[in-house]
PDB file of C-alpha atoms and ligand atoms in Angstrom:
ATOM      1  CA  MET H   1      83.076   0.465  98.667  1.00 97.00           C
ATOM      2  CA  TRP H   2      83.461   3.666  96.610  1.00 98.00           C
ATOM      3  CA  GLY H   3      83.358   4.063  92.847  1.00 98.00           C
ATOM      4  CA  ILE H   4      83.008   6.587  90.069  1.00 98.00           C
ATOM      5  CA  ILE H   5      82.339   6.238  86.345  1.00 98.00           C
ATOM      6  CA  ALA H   6      82.089   8.844  83.595  1.00 98.00           C
ATOM      7  CA  THR H   7      81.600   8.960  79.847  1.00 97.00           C
ATOM      8  CA  TRP H   8      84.504   9.466  77.436  1.00 96.00           C
ATOM      9  CA  VAL H   9      88.281   9.604  77.767  1.00 94.00           C
ATOM     10  CA  MET H  10      88.064  13.360  78.401  1.00 94.00           C
ATOM     11  CA  ALA H  11      86.927  12.433  81.926  1.00 96.00           C
ATOM     12  CA  LYS H  12      90.251  10.757  82.803  1.00 96.00           C
ATOM     13  CA  ASP H  13      91.937  13.660  84.631  1.00 96.00           C
ATOM     14  CA  GLY H  14      88.716  14.449  86.477  1.00 98.00           C
ATOM     15  CA  ILE H  15      88.293  10.819  87.523  1.00 98.00           C
ATOM     16  CA  ASP H  16      91.899  10.788  88.766  1.00 98.00           C
ATOM     17  CA  LYS H  17      91.090  13.749  91.028  1.00 98.00           C
ATOM     18  CA  ALA H  18      87.689  12.402  92.058  1.00 98.00           C
ATOM     19  CA  SER H  19      89.028   8.962  92.949  1.00 98.00           C
ATOM     20  CA  LYS H  20      91.589  10.516  95.302  1.00 98.00           C
ATOM     21  CA  LEU H  21      88.778  12.439  96.970  1.00 98.00           C
ATOM     22  CA  LEU H  22      86.655   9.314  97.357  1.00 98.00           C
ATOM     23  CA  ASN H  23      89.611   7.405  98.714  1.00 98.00           C
ATOM     24  CA  ASP H  24      89.987  10.146 101.347  1.00 98.00           C
ATOM     25  CA  ASN H  25      86.329   9.672 102.349  1.00 98.00           C
ATOM     26  CA  SER H  26      84.937  12.721 100.549  1.00 98.00           C
ATOM     27  CA  SER H  27      81.286  12.615  99.562  1.00 98.00           C
ATOM     28  CA  CYS H  28      80.057  11.425  96.186  1.00 98.00           C
ATOM     29  CA  LYS H  29      78.901  14.999  95.545  1.00 98.00           C
ATOM     30  CA  GLU H  30      82.380  16.471  96.042  1.00 98.00           C
ATOM     31  CA  ALA H  31      83.902  13.796  93.832  1.00 98.00           C
ATOM     32  CA  LEU H  32      81.365  14.170  91.045  1.00 98.00           C
ATOM     33  CA  LEU H  33      81.646  17.974  91.033  1.00 98.00           C
ATOM     34  CA  ALA H  34      85.446  17.728  90.844  1.00 98.00           C
ATOM     35  CA  ALA H  35      85.259  15.271  87.943  1.00 98.00           C
ATOM     36  CA  ILE H  36      82.769  17.279  85.904  1.00 98.00           C
ATOM     37  CA  LYS H  37      84.319  20.688  86.619  1.00 98.00           C
ATOM     38  CA  ASP H  38      87.656  19.415  85.369  1.00 97.00           C
ATOM     39  CA  VAL H  39      86.061  18.741  81.972  1.00 96.00           C
ATOM     40  CA  GLU H  40      84.001  21.956  81.969  1.00 97.00           C
ATOM     41  CA  ASP H  41      87.148  24.020  82.591  1.00 96.00           C
ATOM     42  CA  ASN H  42      89.211  22.446  79.819  1.00 93.00           C
ATOM     43  CA  PRO H  43      88.985  24.467  76.567  1.00 90.00           C
ATOM     44  CA  ASP H  44      90.277  21.508  74.548  1.00 88.00           C
ATOM     45  CA  PHE H  45      87.064  19.536  75.087  1.00 86.00           C
ATOM     46  CA  TRP H  46      84.611  21.169  72.777  1.00 81.00           C
ATOM     47  CA  SER H  47      81.431  19.466  73.808  1.00 89.00           C
ATOM     48  CA  VAL H  48      81.322  20.570  77.451  1.00 91.00           C
ATOM     49  CA  GLY H  49      81.606  23.925  79.242  1.00 93.00           C
ATOM     50  CA  TYR H  50      84.364  26.400  78.362  1.00 90.00           C
ATOM     51  CA  GLY H  51      85.386  25.931  74.744  1.00 87.00           C
ATOM     52  CA  GLY H  52      82.112  24.121  73.936  1.00 87.00           C
ATOM     53  CA  LEU H  53      80.903  24.397  70.352  1.00 89.00           C
ATOM     54  CA  PRO H  54      78.207  27.012  69.767  1.00 91.00           C
ATOM     55  CA  ASN H  55      74.624  26.864  68.536  1.00 92.00           C
ATOM     56  CA  GLU H  56      73.609  28.200  65.124  1.00 90.00           C
ATOM     57  CA  ASP H  57      73.648  31.767  66.535  1.00 93.00           C
ATOM     58  CA  LYS H  58      77.278  31.349  67.626  1.00 92.00           C
ATOM     59  CA  GLU H  59      76.373  31.142  71.334  1.00 95.00           C
ATOM     60  CA  VAL H  60      77.555  28.454  73.751  1.00 95.00           C
ATOM     61  CA  GLU H  61      74.396  27.264  75.513  1.00 96.00           C
ATOM     62  CA  CYS H  62      75.065  24.641  78.165  1.00 97.00           C
ATOM     63  CA  ASP H  63      72.848  22.011  79.806  1.00 98.00           C
ATOM     64  CA  ALA H  64      73.706  20.362  83.134  1.00 98.00           C
ATOM     65  CA  ALA H  65      72.055  18.398  85.922  1.00 98.00           C
ATOM     66  CA  TYR H  66      72.743  16.921  89.329  1.00 98.00           C
ATOM     67  CA  MET H  67      70.773  14.212  91.157  1.00 98.00           C
ATOM     68  CA  ASN H  68      71.184  13.242  94.802  1.00 98.00           C
ATOM     69  CA  GLY H  69      70.557   9.503  95.054  1.00 98.00           C
ATOM     70  CA  ASP H  70      69.771   9.621  98.792  1.00 98.00           C
ATOM     71  CA  ASN H  71      66.687  11.831  98.539  1.00 98.00           C
ATOM     72  CA  LEU H  72      66.145  11.950  94.736  1.00 98.00           C
ATOM     73  CA  LYS H  73      66.538  15.742  94.750  1.00 98.00           C
ATOM     74  CA  VAL H  74      67.405  17.136  91.356  1.00 98.00           C
ATOM     75  CA  GLY H  75      68.710  20.425  89.984  1.00 98.00           C
ATOM     76  CA  CYS H  76      68.946  21.212  86.268  1.00 98.00           C
ATOM     77  CA  VAL H  77      69.917  24.043  83.951  1.00 98.00           C
ATOM     78  CA  GLY H  78      69.131  24.239  80.266  1.00 98.00           C
ATOM     79  CA  ALA H  79      70.574  26.567  77.624  1.00 98.00           C
ATOM     80  CA  ILE H  80      72.501  28.540  80.247  1.00 98.00           C
ATOM     81  CA  LYS H  81      75.018  31.018  78.844  1.00 97.00           C
ATOM     82  CA  ASP H  82      78.321  32.410  80.107  1.00 97.00           C
ATOM     83  CA  ILE H  83      78.438  30.718  83.489  1.00 97.00           C
ATOM     84  CA  ALA H  84      81.751  28.935  84.041  1.00 96.00           C
ATOM     85  CA  ASN H  85      80.496  25.767  85.748  1.00 98.00           C
ATOM     86  CA  PRO H  86      76.905  24.802  84.943  1.00 98.00           C
ATOM     87  CA  ILE H  87      77.211  21.639  87.069  1.00 98.00           C
ATOM     88  CA  GLU H  88      77.692  23.768  90.203  1.00 98.00           C
ATOM     89  CA  VAL H  89      74.540  25.722  89.450  1.00 98.00           C
ATOM     90  CA  ALA H  90      72.620  22.472  88.890  1.00 98.00           C
ATOM     91  CA  GLU H  91      73.867  21.068  92.192  1.00 98.00           C
ATOM     92  CA  HIS H  92      72.850  24.284  93.969  1.00 98.00           C
ATOM     93  CA  LEU H  93      69.371  24.088  92.438  1.00 98.00           C
ATOM     94  CA  SER H  94      68.971  20.559  93.802  1.00 98.00           C
ATOM     95  CA  HIS H  95      68.669  22.053  97.300  1.00 98.00           C
ATOM     96  CA  GLU H  96      65.658  24.199  96.371  1.00 98.00           C
ATOM     97  CA  ASP H  97      62.149  22.958  97.115  1.00 96.00           C
ATOM     98  CA  LEU H  98      60.696  24.485  93.955  1.00 97.00           C
ATOM     99  CA  ASN H  99      62.064  25.884  90.708  1.00 98.00           C
ATOM    100  CA  ASN H 100      64.623  23.112  90.330  1.00 98.00           C
ATOM    101  CA  PHE H 101      64.908  23.285  86.551  1.00 98.00           C
ATOM    102  CA  LEU H 102      65.814  26.697  85.146  1.00 98.00           C
ATOM    103  CA  THR H 103      66.580  27.616  81.572  1.00 98.00           C
ATOM    104  CA  GLY H 104      68.148  30.429  79.551  1.00 98.00           C
ATOM    105  CA  ASP H 105      68.108  33.899  81.112  1.00 98.00           C
ATOM    106  CA  GLY H 106      66.367  32.614  84.247  1.00 98.00           C
ATOM    107  CA  ALA H 107      69.119  30.092  84.866  1.00 98.00           C
ATOM    108  CA  LYS H 108      71.803  32.726  84.325  1.00 98.00           C
ATOM    109  CA  LYS H 109      70.053  35.207  86.638  1.00 98.00           C
ATOM    110  CA  TYR H 110      69.901  32.558  89.374  1.00 98.00           C
ATOM    111  CA  ALA H 111      73.573  31.670  88.893  1.00 98.00           C
ATOM    112  CA  ILE H 112      74.676  35.296  89.165  1.00 98.00           C
ATOM    113  CA  GLU H 113      72.456  35.911  92.199  1.00 98.00           C
ATOM    114  CA  LYS H 114      74.010  32.916  93.931  1.00 98.00           C
ATOM    115  CA  GLY H 115      77.530  34.131  93.158  1.00 98.00           C
ATOM    116  CA  PHE H 116      78.607  31.608  90.518  1.00 98.00           C
ATOM    117  CA  MET H 117      81.451  32.690  88.269  1.00 96.00           C
ATOM    118  CA  GLU H 118      80.622  34.282  84.919  1.00 95.00           C
ATOM    119  CA  ARG H 119      82.800  33.490  81.942  1.00 95.00           C
ATOM    120  CA  ASP H 120      82.672  34.081  78.196  1.00 91.00           C
ATOM    121  CA  MET H 121      82.465  30.422  77.159  1.00 93.00           C
ATOM    122  CA  LEU H 122      83.165  30.973  73.448  1.00 91.00           C
ATOM    123  CA  THR H 123      86.817  30.378  72.553  1.00 92.00           C
ATOM    124  CA  GLN H 124      88.584  31.331  69.324  1.00 90.00           C
ATOM    125  CA  LYS H 125      88.962  27.642  68.496  1.00 90.00           C
ATOM    126  CA  ALA H 126      85.184  27.201  68.770  1.00 90.00           C
ATOM    127  CA  ILE H 127      84.593  30.291  66.596  1.00 90.00           C
ATOM    128  CA  ASN H 128      86.892  28.819  63.942  1.00 89.00           C
ATOM    129  CA  ALA H 129      85.004  25.521  64.010  1.00 87.00           C
ATOM    130  CA  TYR H 130      81.719  27.439  63.728  1.00 88.00           C
ATOM    131  CA  GLU H 131      82.876  29.447  60.699  1.00 87.00           C
ATOM    132  CA  GLU H 132      83.970  26.239  59.019  1.00 85.00           C
ATOM    133  CA  LYS H 133      80.742  24.368  59.841  1.00 80.00           C
ATOM    134  CA  LYS H 134      78.468  27.232  58.782  1.00 78.00           C
ATOM    135  CA  LYS H 135      79.381  26.410  55.198  1.00 69.00           C
ATOM    136  CA  PHE H 136      77.523  23.089  55.595  1.00 63.00           C
ATOM    137  CA  SER H 137      74.592  24.185  57.780  1.00 58.00           C
ATOM    138  CA  LYS H 138      73.589  20.747  59.181  1.00 60.00           C
ATOM    139  CA  PRO H 139      73.777  20.237  62.968  1.00 59.00           C
ATOM    140  CA  TYR H 140      76.509  17.894  64.104  1.00 60.00           C
ATOM    141  CA  ARG H 141      74.996  14.621  65.310  1.00 54.00           C
ATOM    142  CA  GLY H 142      77.937  13.058  67.150  1.00 55.00           C
ATOM    143  CA  HIS H 143      78.018  13.074  70.905  1.00 61.00           C
ATOM    144  CA  ASP H 144      80.304  13.891  73.822  1.00 88.00           C
ATOM    145  CA  THR H 145      78.392  14.845  76.971  1.00 95.00           C
ATOM    146  CA  ILE H 146      80.047  14.090  80.281  1.00 97.00           C
ATOM    147  CA  GLY H 147      77.744  11.933  82.360  1.00 98.00           C
ATOM    148  CA  CYS H 148      79.012  10.724  85.718  1.00 98.00           C
ATOM    149  CA  ILE H 149      77.854   8.487  88.572  1.00 98.00           C
ATOM    150  CA  ALA H 150      79.589   8.411  91.945  1.00 98.00           C
ATOM    151  CA  LEU H 151      79.295   6.145  94.983  1.00 98.00           C
ATOM    152  CA  ASP H 152      80.987   7.057  98.268  1.00 98.00           C
ATOM    153  CA  SER H 153      82.028   4.963 101.232  1.00 98.00           C
ATOM    154  CA  ASN H 154      78.865   5.979 103.103  1.00 98.00           C
ATOM    155  CA  ASN H 155      76.835   4.229 100.369  1.00 98.00           C
ATOM    156  CA  SER H 156      75.496   7.503  98.980  1.00 98.00           C
ATOM    157  CA  MET H 157      75.227   7.912  95.237  1.00 98.00           C
ATOM    158  CA  CYS H 158      74.711  10.811  92.858  1.00 99.00           C
ATOM    159  CA  ALA H 159      74.613  11.407  89.119  1.00 99.00           C
ATOM    160  CA  GLY H 160      75.422  14.446  86.999  1.00 98.00           C
ATOM    161  CA  THR H 161      75.793  15.625  83.434  1.00 98.00           C
ATOM    162  CA  SER H 162      77.222  18.625  81.626  1.00 98.00           C
ATOM    163  CA  THR H 163      77.235  19.453  77.925  1.00 96.00           C
ATOM    164  CA  SER H 164      77.192  22.235  75.391  1.00 93.00           C
ATOM    165  CA  GLY H 165      74.809  19.969  73.445  1.00 92.00           C
ATOM    166  CA  LEU H 166      74.800  19.440  69.714  1.00 89.00           C
ATOM    167  CA  PHE H 167      77.036  21.691  67.645  1.00 90.00           C
ATOM    168  CA  MET H 168      74.902  24.061  65.509  1.00 89.00           C
ATOM    169  CA  LYS H 169      71.740  23.213  67.453  1.00 92.00           C
ATOM    170  CA  ARG H 170      68.934  25.761  67.373  1.00 94.00           C
ATOM    171  CA  LYS H 171      69.038  28.496  69.980  1.00 96.00           C
ATOM    172  CA  GLY H 172      67.087  27.303  73.030  1.00 97.00           C
ATOM    173  CA  ARG H 173      67.319  23.607  72.128  1.00 96.00           C
ATOM    174  CA  ILE H 174      67.664  21.343  75.160  1.00 97.00           C
ATOM    175  CA  GLY H 175      68.709  17.707  74.872  1.00 96.00           C
ATOM    176  CA  ASP H 176      68.437  14.745  77.208  1.00 98.00           C
ATOM    177  CA  SER H 177      71.341  15.745  79.444  1.00 98.00           C
ATOM    178  CA  PRO H 178      69.427  17.914  81.955  1.00 98.00           C
ATOM    179  CA  LEU H 179      66.246  15.797  81.798  1.00 98.00           C
ATOM    180  CA  ILE H 180      65.675  13.581  84.818  1.00 98.00           C
ATOM    181  CA  GLY H 181      65.615   9.928  83.878  1.00 98.00           C
ATOM    182  CA  SER H 182      66.818  10.544  80.329  1.00 98.00           C
ATOM    183  CA  GLY H 183      70.417  11.818  80.590  1.00 98.00           C
ATOM    184  CA  TYR H 184      70.985  10.584  84.156  1.00 98.00           C
ATOM    185  CA  TYR H 185      69.391   8.987  87.215  1.00 98.00           C
ATOM    186  CA  ALA H 186      70.606   7.886  90.640  1.00 99.00           C
ATOM    187  CA  ASP H 187      69.035   6.092  93.559  1.00 98.00           C
ATOM    188  CA  SER H 188      71.443   5.198  96.363  1.00 98.00           C
ATOM    189  CA  LEU H 189      69.416   2.071  97.158  1.00 98.00           C
ATOM    190  CA  ILE H 190      70.007   0.734  93.637  1.00 98.00           C
ATOM    191  CA  GLY H 191      72.543   2.561  91.471  1.00 98.00           C
ATOM    192  CA  GLY H 192      72.879   5.209  88.800  1.00 99.00           C
ATOM    193  CA  ALA H 193      73.108   5.575  85.035  1.00 99.00           C
ATOM    194  CA  ALA H 194      73.923   8.221  82.445  1.00 98.00           C
ATOM    195  CA  ALA H 195      73.548   8.561  78.692  1.00 98.00           C
ATOM    196  CA  THR H 196      75.251  10.404  75.861  1.00 97.00           C
ATOM    197  CA  GLY H 197      74.139  10.588  72.258  1.00 95.00           C
ATOM    198  CA  LEU H 198      71.268  12.060  70.309  1.00 95.00           C
ATOM    199  CA  GLY H 199      69.178  13.733  73.004  1.00 96.00           C
ATOM    200  CA  GLU H 200      66.060  13.826  70.847  1.00 96.00           C
ATOM    201  CA  ASP H 201      66.019  10.016  70.811  1.00 97.00           C
ATOM    202  CA  ILE H 202      67.421   9.255  74.277  1.00 97.00           C
ATOM    203  CA  MET H 203      64.632  11.235  75.940  1.00 98.00           C
ATOM    204  CA  LYS H 204      61.955   9.210  74.138  1.00 98.00           C
ATOM    205  CA  LYS H 205      62.929   6.093  76.087  1.00 98.00           C
ATOM    206  CA  CYS H 206      64.030   7.706  79.413  1.00 98.00           C
ATOM    207  CA  MET H 207      67.161   5.620  79.076  1.00 98.00           C
ATOM    208  CA  SER H 208      68.846   6.301  82.415  1.00 98.00           C
ATOM    209  CA  TYR H 209      65.753   5.622  84.490  1.00 98.00           C
ATOM    210  CA  GLU H 210      65.179   2.457  82.495  1.00 98.00           C
ATOM    211  CA  ILE H 211      68.656   1.180  83.380  1.00 98.00           C
ATOM    212  CA  VAL H 212      68.184   1.913  87.088  1.00 99.00           C
ATOM    213  CA  ARG H 213      64.772   0.241  86.971  1.00 98.00           C
ATOM    214  CA  LEU H 214      66.346  -2.856  85.410  1.00 98.00           C
ATOM    215  CA  MET H 215      69.061  -2.882  88.094  1.00 98.00           C
ATOM    216  CA  SER H 216      66.308  -2.747  90.726  1.00 98.00           C
ATOM    217  CA  GLU H 217      64.935  -5.946  89.186  1.00 98.00           C
ATOM    218  CA  GLY H 218      68.292  -7.612  89.754  1.00 98.00           C
ATOM    219  CA  TYR H 219      70.099  -7.047  86.461  1.00 98.00           C
ATOM    220  CA  SER H 220      73.807  -6.282  86.695  1.00 98.00           C
ATOM    221  CA  PRO H 221      74.815  -2.790  85.436  1.00 98.00           C
ATOM    222  CA  GLN H 222      76.215  -4.393  82.268  1.00 98.00           C
ATOM    223  CA  LYS H 223      73.089  -6.415  81.525  1.00 98.00           C
ATOM    224  CA  ALA H 224      70.836  -3.457  82.384  1.00 98.00           C
ATOM    225  CA  CYS H 225      72.688  -1.200  79.908  1.00 98.00           C
ATOM    226  CA  GLU H 226      72.487  -3.855  77.203  1.00 98.00           C
ATOM    227  CA  LYS H 227      68.821  -4.634  77.773  1.00 98.00           C
ATOM    228  CA  ALA H 228      67.869  -0.942  77.779  1.00 98.00           C
ATOM    229  CA  LEU H 229      69.843  -0.297  74.589  1.00 98.00           C
ATOM    230  CA  LEU H 230      68.389  -3.305  72.764  1.00 97.00           C
ATOM    231  CA  SER H 231      64.878  -2.090  73.542  1.00 97.00           C
ATOM    232  CA  TYR H 232      65.835   1.457  72.388  1.00 98.00           C
ATOM    233  CA  SER H 233      67.198   0.115  69.129  1.00 95.00           C
ATOM    234  CA  THR H 234      63.944  -1.535  68.075  1.00 95.00           C
ATOM    235  CA  LYS H 235      62.518   1.862  67.133  1.00 96.00           C
ATOM    236  CA  LEU H 236      65.283   4.476  67.521  1.00 97.00           C
ATOM    237  CA  LYS H 237      68.476   4.893  65.552  1.00 94.00           C
ATOM    238  CA  GLY H 238      70.149   7.994  67.071  1.00 95.00           C
ATOM    239  CA  ASP H 239      73.567   7.550  68.689  1.00 95.00           C
ATOM    240  CA  CYS H 240      73.200   6.216  72.209  1.00 97.00           C
ATOM    241  CA  SER H 241      75.934   5.286  74.675  1.00 97.00           C
ATOM    242  CA  LEU H 242      75.217   4.313  78.254  1.00 98.00           C
ATOM    243  CA  ILE H 243      77.095   3.820  81.512  1.00 98.00           C
ATOM    244  CA  ALA H 244      75.903   2.509  84.852  1.00 98.00           C
ATOM    245  CA  MET H 245      77.172   1.707  88.331  1.00 99.00           C
ATOM    246  CA  ASN H 246      75.235  -0.041  91.082  1.00 98.00           C
ATOM    247  CA  ASN H 247      75.504   0.582  94.816  1.00 98.00           C
ATOM    248  CA  LYS H 248      78.123  -2.167  95.136  1.00 98.00           C
ATOM    249  CA  GLY H 249      80.478  -0.373  92.738  1.00 98.00           C
ATOM    250  CA  GLU H 250      79.857  -2.823  89.866  1.00 98.00           C
ATOM    251  CA  PHE H 251      79.697  -1.088  86.514  1.00 98.00           C
ATOM    252  CA  GLY H 252      78.680  -1.571  82.899  1.00 98.00           C
ATOM    253  CA  ALA H 253      78.264   0.175  79.563  1.00 98.00           C
ATOM    254  CA  ALA H 254      76.697  -0.307  76.149  1.00 98.00           C
ATOM    255  CA  THR H 255      76.708   1.618  72.892  1.00 97.00           C
ATOM    256  CA  ASN H 256      75.332   1.599  69.360  1.00 97.00           C
ATOM    257  CA  ILE H 257      78.381   3.427  67.923  1.00 95.00           C
ATOM    258  CA  ASP H 258      81.912   2.266  67.070  1.00 94.00           C
ATOM    259  CA  ASP H 259      84.082   4.397  69.325  1.00 90.00           C
ATOM    260  CA  PHE H 260      82.514   4.858  72.742  1.00 95.00           C
ATOM    261  CA  SER H 261      84.816   4.966  75.763  1.00 96.00           C
ATOM    262  CA  PHE H 262      84.460   5.633  79.482  1.00 98.00           C
ATOM    263  CA  VAL H 263      86.604   5.981  82.582  1.00 98.00           C
ATOM    264  CA  VAL H 264      85.987   4.172  85.850  1.00 98.00           C
ATOM    265  CA  ALA H 265      87.667   3.883  89.247  1.00 98.00           C
ATOM    266  CA  THR H 266      86.656   1.969  92.347  1.00 98.00           C
ATOM    267  CA  GLN H 267      88.201   1.102  95.660  1.00 97.00           C
ATOM    268  CA  ASN H 268      89.655  -1.954  93.893  1.00 97.00           C
ATOM    269  CA  LEU H 269      90.412  -0.488  90.468  1.00 98.00           C
ATOM    270  CA  LYS H 270      92.702   2.424  89.648  1.00 98.00           C
ATOM    271  CA  PRO H 271      91.270   4.949  87.141  1.00 98.00           C
ATOM    272  CA  THR H 272      90.926   2.921  83.941  1.00 97.00           C
ATOM    273  CA  ILE H 273      89.837   3.785  80.419  1.00 97.00           C
ATOM    274  CA  TYR H 274      87.601   1.223  78.717  1.00 97.00           C
ATOM    275  CA  ARG H 275      86.376   1.060  75.173  1.00 97.00           C
ATOM    276  CA  VAL H 276      82.998  -0.490  74.433  1.00 97.00           C
ATOM    277  CA  SER H 277      82.112  -2.592  71.397  1.00 96.00           C
ATOM    278  CA  ARG H 278      79.007  -1.669  69.432  1.00 96.00           C
ATOM    279  CA  ILE H 279      76.043  -3.714  70.598  1.00 94.00           C
ATOM    280  CA  THR H 280      74.890  -6.813  68.706  1.00 93.00           C
ATOM    281  CA  ASP H 281      73.161  -8.870  71.379  1.00 90.00           C
ATOM    282  CA  HIS H 282      75.619  -7.520  73.938  1.00 91.00           C
ATOM    283  CA  SER H 283      78.430  -4.945  74.233  1.00 92.00           C
ATOM    284  CA  GLU H 284      81.912  -5.896  75.373  1.00 94.00           C
ATOM    285  CA  LEU H 285      84.221  -3.740  77.481  1.00 96.00           C
ATOM    286  CA  TYR H 286      87.910  -3.862  76.554  1.00 96.00           C
ATOM    287  CA  LEU H 287      91.095  -1.962  77.301  1.00 95.00           C
ATOM    288  CA  PRO H 288      92.342   0.401  74.561  1.00 94.00           C
ATOM    289  CA  ASP H 289      95.764  -0.156  72.995  1.00 93.00           C
ATOM    290  CA  GLU H 290      98.504   2.472  73.151  1.00 91.00           C
ATOM    291  CA  LYS H 291      98.047   3.526  69.520  1.00 92.00           C
ATOM    292  CA  TRP H 292      94.342   4.246  69.965  1.00 91.00           C
ATOM    293  CA  LEU H 293      95.082   6.340  73.032  1.00 88.00           C
ATOM    294  CA  SER H 294      97.929   8.319  71.475  1.00 88.00           C
ATOM    295  CA  ASP H 295      95.916   8.960  68.266  1.00 85.00           C
ATOM    296  CA  LEU H 296      93.064  10.232  70.402  1.00 82.00           C
ATOM    297  CA  LEU H 297      95.263  12.505  72.495  1.00 77.00           C
ATOM    298  CA  ALA H 298      96.874  13.886  69.318  1.00 77.00           C
ATOM    299  CA  HIS H 299      93.393  14.617  67.942  1.00 72.00           C
ATOM    300  CA  ILE H 300      92.370  16.511  71.092  1.00 68.00           C
TER     301      ILE H 300
HETATM  302  N1  LIG B   1      73.060  14.131  74.558  1.00 62.19           N
HETATM  303  C1  LIG B   1      73.547  15.447  74.210  1.00 62.19           C
HETATM  304  C2  LIG B   1      72.441  16.250  73.622  1.00 62.19           C
HETATM  305  O1  LIG B   1      71.615  15.727  72.898  1.00 62.19           O
HETATM  306  C3  LIG B   1      74.653  15.416  73.231  1.00 62.19           C
HETATM  307  C4  LIG B   1      75.834  14.647  73.663  1.00 62.19           C
HETATM  308  O2  LIG B   1      75.725  13.625  74.320  1.00 62.19           O
HETATM  309  O3  LIG B   1      76.916  15.110  73.334  1.00 62.19           O
HETATM  310  O4  LIG B   1      72.439  17.443  73.842  1.00 62.19           O
END
């Protein structure tokens, strides 16, 4: 069985590509990198990679991470600037024995040394949004990180994230997305999970590890997401949306906001967009109607 799941509708084209790769027996790593790079490269998605919204100093600082579920190796970059595909750098770092989590100038130096493509990540559209937002001065609190979990037909799993973080964040601020166990986690013997939302809160409860831990106790991905989110919500109020897939290709999601969506494909399911209802005692997954989809595409 193969499968892949990623946060937000913006992941749809990437999941289309990744599912073809998985169907052709590519590895979960190749599929996940293809899915995330597709979003990083698209200037219309302003929360990830090229075209991402800047920090308060008008710089696009990106966070990304990759976790290999077979050996639990992890690579992470935080506040990296002007490197086209932070997820590739994170994946490369996961092969190192030491120095797996690099930030700022150190992360950029490593990326250049290893031959990764440099790119000015700030687009005119992002500058315009910055100039407009500067008038209000509060950081944007909404969320749109891409988090992705992939399972290949050899039963290997991996997880990855990529984000430009919160719009108008402080220079140097790092959220949950590159933090192991908070923004993502994968263990091929169990499954994987990823989070998007207010990093400052998500990291307090190590949400992704918690979901994988619950799956190891026998909870389905759906129940594990719900249980983790209900325990988060007893003390924390920041936006939090979660996805998970286990090593059988079963998936789930939960959210505490009104408009969370994700994209999933498996050997038995063509790439499909789901919306997720805000959690009460559980979250429901449902298919979006045409109007919701066309309004969203018009907005992008
Ligand atoms: N979790 C990300 C962060 O706090 C934001 C997001 O999901 O968009 O940086």
